[in-house]
Amino acid sequence: MRWDAPATAELAREHGLSEEEYRRILDSLGRTPNLTELGIFAALWSEHCSYKSSRVHLRKLPTSGPRVVQGPGENAGVVELGEGWVTVFKMESHNHPSFIEPYQGAATGVGGILRDVFTMGARPIMLLDSLRFGALEAPRMTHLVDGVVRGIGDYGNCVGVPTVGGEVDFHPSYNGNVLVNAMCVGVARADGLFFGRASGPGNRVVYLGSKTGRDGIHGATMASDVFDETASEKRPTVQVGDPFTEKLLIECCLELMDKGLVVGIQDMGAAGLTSSAFEMAARAGCGLTLDLSLVPAREKGMSPYELMLSESQERMLLVVSPASVQPVLDVCHRWGLDAVEVGSVTEEPEVNATFDGREAFRLPVAPLVDDAPRYERPWVNPDPAAPVTLPPLHERRWGADLRAMLSSPAFADTHTVWQQYDQSVGAGTVVGPGADAALLLLPGTSIGVAATTDCNALACGLDPRNGAAQAVAEAVRNLACVGAEPVGVTDCLNFGSPENPIVMGQFVTALEGMGEACRAFEVPVVSGNVSFYNETSGNTILPTPTVGMVGVVPEVRHRPRATWQDGDAIYLVGAVEGELGGSRFLQVVLGLEAGPVPAVDYAAESRAAAAVRALVRHGLASAKDLSDGGLAVAAVEMSGGACGAELTMPEGVAPARALFGEWRGGFLLAVARESERAFARTCEGLPVTLLGAARGTRLRVSLGGKVLLDELVGELQRLREKGLGWLSGA
């Protein structure tokens, strides 16, 4: 069908628009749109671009604070670090493309999140990823895991930004819809930020980067729809990435901004040239005129429809002054990149384009962006999981239970994942993958920038509100383990169809829990992403509101450790017993996904995290937060598979809750003998229990004179290593 043919209601349905939305288009234009205009409406009104089902609820999140420079609404959030530096960060999903074509889907997810950060004028310094896969025995699953891991590693390694952290989890709910959430953290001078605004009528519009092809067309609308058994047929909608061009693009854009040649800049992400043109115009209250015949094309015969909706990677749209056009083109060509002046900024708030001398489209900005549909979908308040009746848990083979947990993919040593990532390029990595949080040194300063990603999706499935709040609390604890104070959050909210009232209820209550927790910890949400329609043939994923949190260490004095050493005293800060509801012990050992998820004790969590931050900053303790798997799994991780420990639990505690209980908001700490007095002063007023000492090669845990665990730590570590040992590069 020709690009200028009149659109019909049937075509609108094929583009994912409802009848009501099609009528709304007719009313806003006062005429029938052509096919290109219909495609533009469909892309910008898609769930992925417009947030039409989520925007009314996102206000539940706190977005301001004393350190916030830029909150939601720009390409990424910005928070002050100190000494004139800011951190720029964002997390995005690339779920559907990664399920269809795992290598390119994951790779282009990394490329897109990098562009969100450097388009703000920040140099990317680290990448993190939060991954969710189905059962390994499910069809295609090992292929998906391998492809996603290689795609992330290859792109990050080639572009020269270290991948330093993240998380991997497995659950059958992801069998038909894996999750690939990518996070990027960058740094910039506070006075060197740039924004995606097409300001200044008369200024010129410059296209920069790779040529436009037919890959990725309808990517935004695909990401706003559910899957069925034909998902693999959608492979043509997956973009193809080129990390070497991305590296050139980073350096070129940062040079242009450093030279003051840029007025506004935005990457061509979801919906490609359409989103960058209309969103930049909307932010500035201006319009654009474009000549699509000038857009560099990779394929012959591309139509305006294809040029506007292609999601080809590594492309940027710049607004520059008339006097800067030639200097900009010179810099771009010196970096070996295509750069062409394709239009100008106008006063009238509309975007119009010509193609081969004919008008391709003429559309007002407001109906497409600020006045896009907003829905308050019906939702059902989810009932929190009820208490579960457990079998007797007094006389068990606790060592066998621990080995069963460590053999599960959920507890696999992710070394086989992150060893494929370059963790030290740039020479700033202080703490890399495998720790609770990553920590990098800000070049030329002693300031440390830390980051972590967290979400217990099983807990969120049982209780979305408390599960989401617990994800925030765990992120705070993870940052404390490297001495960092939390300063900002980015989120990636992964859910099923918003048209399902049950799913919408999960989304609304998860936001309430996340908002409550962020307010309690005084850490604002400055950027994020909503990913709906994560389901296949009616099977929805677990609600997965992933939290990406950034922290700061004012002065990095040493490299924090997450393992104990021979002779260290082992302390528990927090409750000795945890809760079994929603725990990995119930899930993996007893085969139960049940039980209540406790509310967060914000006061206790805040006091404990503050103390641990101080201990780690001054080198007084090594720390591991108690989360999935409880104390027993944390002890195995702190052993590093090398140094054992002899621990004695206090009289009267329940073995299962002491060993495997979760949700206690606590830490396992290793303290050198010469530091114990300072440790005691720092932890005064907190619940602290001396459990024993690190020694030997066995993890030995006793209670009331009876040995609960007596295992070689090297063998326990080998169980963890087997879980993902089949991955490429292992």
XYZ file of N, CA and C in Angstrom, residues 472-486 521 573 601-617 623 625 665-667 669 682 686:
126
model
N 13.153 -2.333 47.057
C 13.832 -1.071 47.367
C 14.724 -1.241 48.584
N 14.211 -1.915 49.621
C 14.992 -2.111 50.840
C 16.253 -2.926 50.566
N 16.128 -3.964 49.733
C 17.317 -4.760 49.433
C 18.345 -3.952 48.655
N 17.887 -3.089 47.757
C 18.826 -2.243 47.023
C 19.587 -1.321 47.975
N 18.891 -0.779 48.971
C 19.556 0.063 49.976
C 20.620 -0.747 50.720
N 20.278 -1.984 51.100
C 21.251 -2.836 51.800
C 22.440 -3.172 50.904
N 22.164 -3.457 49.624
C 23.253 -3.788 48.709
C 24.253 -2.647 48.586
N 23.747 -1.422 48.486
C 24.649 -0.274 48.402
C 25.434 -0.105 49.701
N 24.790 -0.367 50.842
C 25.489 -0.252 52.125
C 26.690 -1.190 52.188
N 26.584 -2.348 51.516
C 27.673 -3.334 51.564
C 28.934 -2.850 50.862
N 28.844 -1.795 50.049
C 30.044 -1.188 49.468
C 30.251 0.229 50.012
N 29.522 0.576 51.084
C 29.708 1.865 51.747
C 28.980 3.027 51.108
N 28.001 2.748 50.233
C 27.376 3.822 49.456
C 26.030 4.244 50.041
N 25.789 5.551 50.009
C 24.504 6.119 50.389
C 23.627 6.224 49.155
N 22.379 5.741 49.196
C 21.513 5.820 48.017
C 21.141 7.254 47.696
N 13.042 5.841 52.643
C 14.505 5.869 52.559
C 15.023 7.190 51.974
N 23.907 -8.720 62.093
C 23.207 -7.493 62.467
C 21.769 -7.635 61.985
N 10.392 -2.948 57.745
C 10.576 -2.137 58.956
C 11.575 -1.036 58.591
N 11.058 0.098 58.136
C 11.922 1.136 57.572
C 12.896 1.718 58.594
N 12.441 1.909 59.813
C 13.321 2.492 60.836
C 14.490 1.562 61.118
N 14.206 0.275 61.309
C 15.273 -0.684 61.598
C 16.215 -0.836 60.407
N 15.642 -0.898 59.197
C 16.467 -1.032 57.996
C 17.389 0.172 57.842
N 16.876 1.363 58.071
C 17.676 2.577 57.892
C 18.823 2.627 58.892
N 18.547 2.269 60.136
C 19.613 2.289 61.158
C 20.703 1.275 60.827
N 20.292 0.070 60.444
C 21.283 -0.962 60.134
C 22.112 -0.581 58.912
N 21.466 -0.070 57.866
C 22.197 0.302 56.653
C 23.186 1.425 56.932
N 22.801 2.398 57.754
C 23.704 3.504 58.077
C 24.938 2.995 58.806
N 24.735 2.062 59.733
C 25.874 1.515 60.472
C 26.803 0.730 59.552
N 26.235 -0.092 58.698
C 27.065 -0.895 57.797
C 27.814 0.000 56.819
N 27.165 1.049 56.310
C 27.871 1.997 55.428
C 29.119 2.538 56.116
N 28.965 2.948 57.368
C 30.104 3.511 58.106
C 31.195 2.473 58.303
N 30.818 1.253 58.648
C 31.806 0.190 58.874
C 32.603 -0.099 57.600
N 31.903 -0.185 56.485
C 32.573 -0.528 55.225
C 33.470 0.618 54.766
N 32.992 1.848 54.896
C 33.801 2.987 54.459
C 35.118 3.079 55.211
N 30.873 -7.041 54.363
C 29.431 -7.154 54.571
C 28.742 -7.896 53.438
N 24.483 -8.651 52.605
C 23.115 -8.531 53.111
C 22.423 -9.886 53.056
N 15.932 -8.060 57.055
C 16.580 -6.759 56.932
C 17.947 -6.712 57.572
N 18.663 -7.828 57.543
C 19.930 -7.910 58.264
C 21.137 -8.055 57.363
N 22.293 -8.140 58.024
C 23.584 -8.265 57.344
C 24.420 -9.324 58.054
N 28.280 -9.944 58.799
C 29.484 -9.113 58.792
C 30.687 -9.905 59.274
N 30.141 1.443 66.611
C 29.333 1.823 65.454
C 27.952 1.175 65.493
N 21.952 -1.424 67.997
C 21.405 -2.333 66.988
C 21.388 -3.766 67.518
